[in-house]
Amino acid sequence: MMSTTQIERNGILALNNFLSESKILHSEIYENDKSISWDGHILLFKNENHNNKKSELKGRIPVQVKSTKTKKNKESFSIGKTDLVNYLN
């Protein structure tokens, strides 16, 4: 049986792998992050040839990763109201 730490690590790894396919998104999501409400963020660049230049940065998207281990692939998750309020603000 996997520990909650292993499940979190796998979720973050899967998300980072998925985001690495994009040429305009850059993931800065790290395991064992202890900040309030957020596990990191995704940088959104204006175009594919950004070379991580500040002048090409369009925005920063805060991210809270929730992972779970299931027997089948499903598209649902739970999240606390406080996290939703923080994201809204």
GROMACS .gro file of C-alpha atoms in nm:
model
   89
    1MET     CA    1   0.000   0.000   0.000
    2MET     CA    2   0.129   0.347  -0.090
    3SER     CA    3   0.176   0.615   0.174
    4THR     CA    4   0.013   0.958   0.136
    5THR     CA    5   0.360   1.101   0.068
    6GLN     CA    6   0.413   0.856  -0.219
    7ILE     CA    7   0.067   0.933  -0.361
    8GLU     CA    8   0.140   1.308  -0.346
    9ARG     CA    9   0.479   1.258  -0.508
   10ASN     CA   10   0.326   1.054  -0.791
   11GLY     CA   11   0.054   1.315  -0.848
   12ILE     CA   12   0.305   1.599  -0.871
   13LEU     CA   13   0.530   1.391  -1.097
   14ALA     CA   14   0.236   1.311  -1.328
   15LEU     CA   15   0.132   1.678  -1.345
   16ASN     CA   16   0.488   1.798  -1.409
   17ASN     CA   17   0.531   1.534  -1.681
   18PHE     CA   18   0.204   1.644  -1.845
   19LEU     CA   19   0.301   2.013  -1.831
   20SER     CA   20   0.648   1.943  -1.971
   21GLU     CA   21   0.481   1.866  -2.306
   22SER     CA   22   0.376   2.232  -2.338
   23LYS     CA   23   0.603   2.493  -2.492
   24ILE     CA   24   0.429   2.790  -2.327
   25LEU     CA   25   0.380   2.649  -1.976
   26HIS     CA   26   0.658   2.602  -1.721
   27SER     CA   27   0.587   2.408  -1.403
   28GLU     CA   28   0.728   2.517  -1.069
   29ILE     CA   29   0.549   2.260  -0.853
   30TYR     CA   30   0.763   2.080  -0.595
   31GLU     CA   31   0.697   1.792  -0.359
   32ASN     CA   32   0.691   1.851   0.017
   33ASP     CA   33   0.604   2.217  -0.036
   34LYS     CA   34   0.483   2.363   0.295
   35SER     CA   35   0.335   2.693   0.179
   36ILE     CA   36  -0.023   2.775   0.271
   37SER     CA   37  -0.283   2.660   0.013
   38TRP     CA   38  -0.038   2.630  -0.279
   39ASP     CA   39   0.202   2.359  -0.390
   40GLY     CA   40   0.365   2.583  -0.646
   41HIS     CA   41   0.269   2.757  -0.965
   42ILE     CA   42   0.268   2.735  -1.343
   43LEU     CA   43   0.426   3.010  -1.550
   44LEU     CA   44   0.239   3.102  -1.868
   45PHE     CA   45   0.449   3.252  -2.147
   46LYS     CA   46   0.332   3.455  -2.449
   47ASN     CA   47   0.486   3.227  -2.711
   48GLU     CA   48   0.688   2.910  -2.763
   49ASN     CA   49   1.021   3.095  -2.802
   50HIS     CA   50   1.019   3.254  -2.458
   51ASN     CA   51   1.352   3.119  -2.325
   52ASN     CA   52   1.221   3.189  -1.973
   53LYS     CA   53   1.253   3.566  -2.026
   54LYS     CA   54   1.062   3.791  -1.787
   55SER     CA   55   0.948   4.005  -2.079
   56GLU     CA   56   0.772   3.700  -2.230
   57LEU     CA   57   0.587   3.607  -1.909
   58LYS     CA   58   0.211   3.643  -1.947
   59GLY     CA   59   0.106   3.523  -1.602
   60ARG     CA   60   0.157   3.302  -1.300
   61ILE     CA   61  -0.103   3.041  -1.203
   62PRO     CA   62  -0.105   2.919  -0.840
   63VAL     CA   63  -0.155   2.543  -0.808
   64GLN     CA   64  -0.282   2.314  -0.534
   65VAL     CA   65  -0.225   1.948  -0.621
   66LYS     CA   66  -0.461   1.684  -0.483
   67SER     CA   67  -0.370   1.322  -0.554
   68THR     CA   68  -0.536   0.994  -0.480
   69LYS     CA   69  -0.481   0.629  -0.566
   70THR     CA   70  -0.773   0.458  -0.737
   71LYS     CA   71  -0.833   0.128  -0.906
   72LYS     CA   72  -0.977   0.298  -1.213
   73ASN     CA   73  -0.916   0.627  -1.390
   74LYS     CA   74  -1.172   0.884  -1.279
   75GLU     CA   75  -1.201   1.260  -1.313
   76SER     CA   76  -1.305   1.382  -0.971
   77PHE     CA   77  -1.138   1.528  -0.665
   78SER     CA   78  -1.216   1.695  -0.337
   79ILE     CA   79  -1.083   2.028  -0.220
   80GLY     CA   80  -1.134   2.236   0.092
   81LYS     CA   81  -1.349   2.549   0.086
   82THR     CA   82  -1.059   2.759   0.219
   83ASP     CA   83  -0.841   2.660  -0.078
   84LEU     CA   84  -1.119   2.761  -0.317
   85VAL     CA   85  -1.164   3.097  -0.145
   86ASN     CA   86  -0.788   3.160  -0.157
   87TYR     CA   87  -0.783   3.073  -0.527
   88LEU     CA   88  -1.080   3.303  -0.593
   89ASN     CA   89  -0.902   3.593  -0.421
   0.00000   0.00000   0.00000
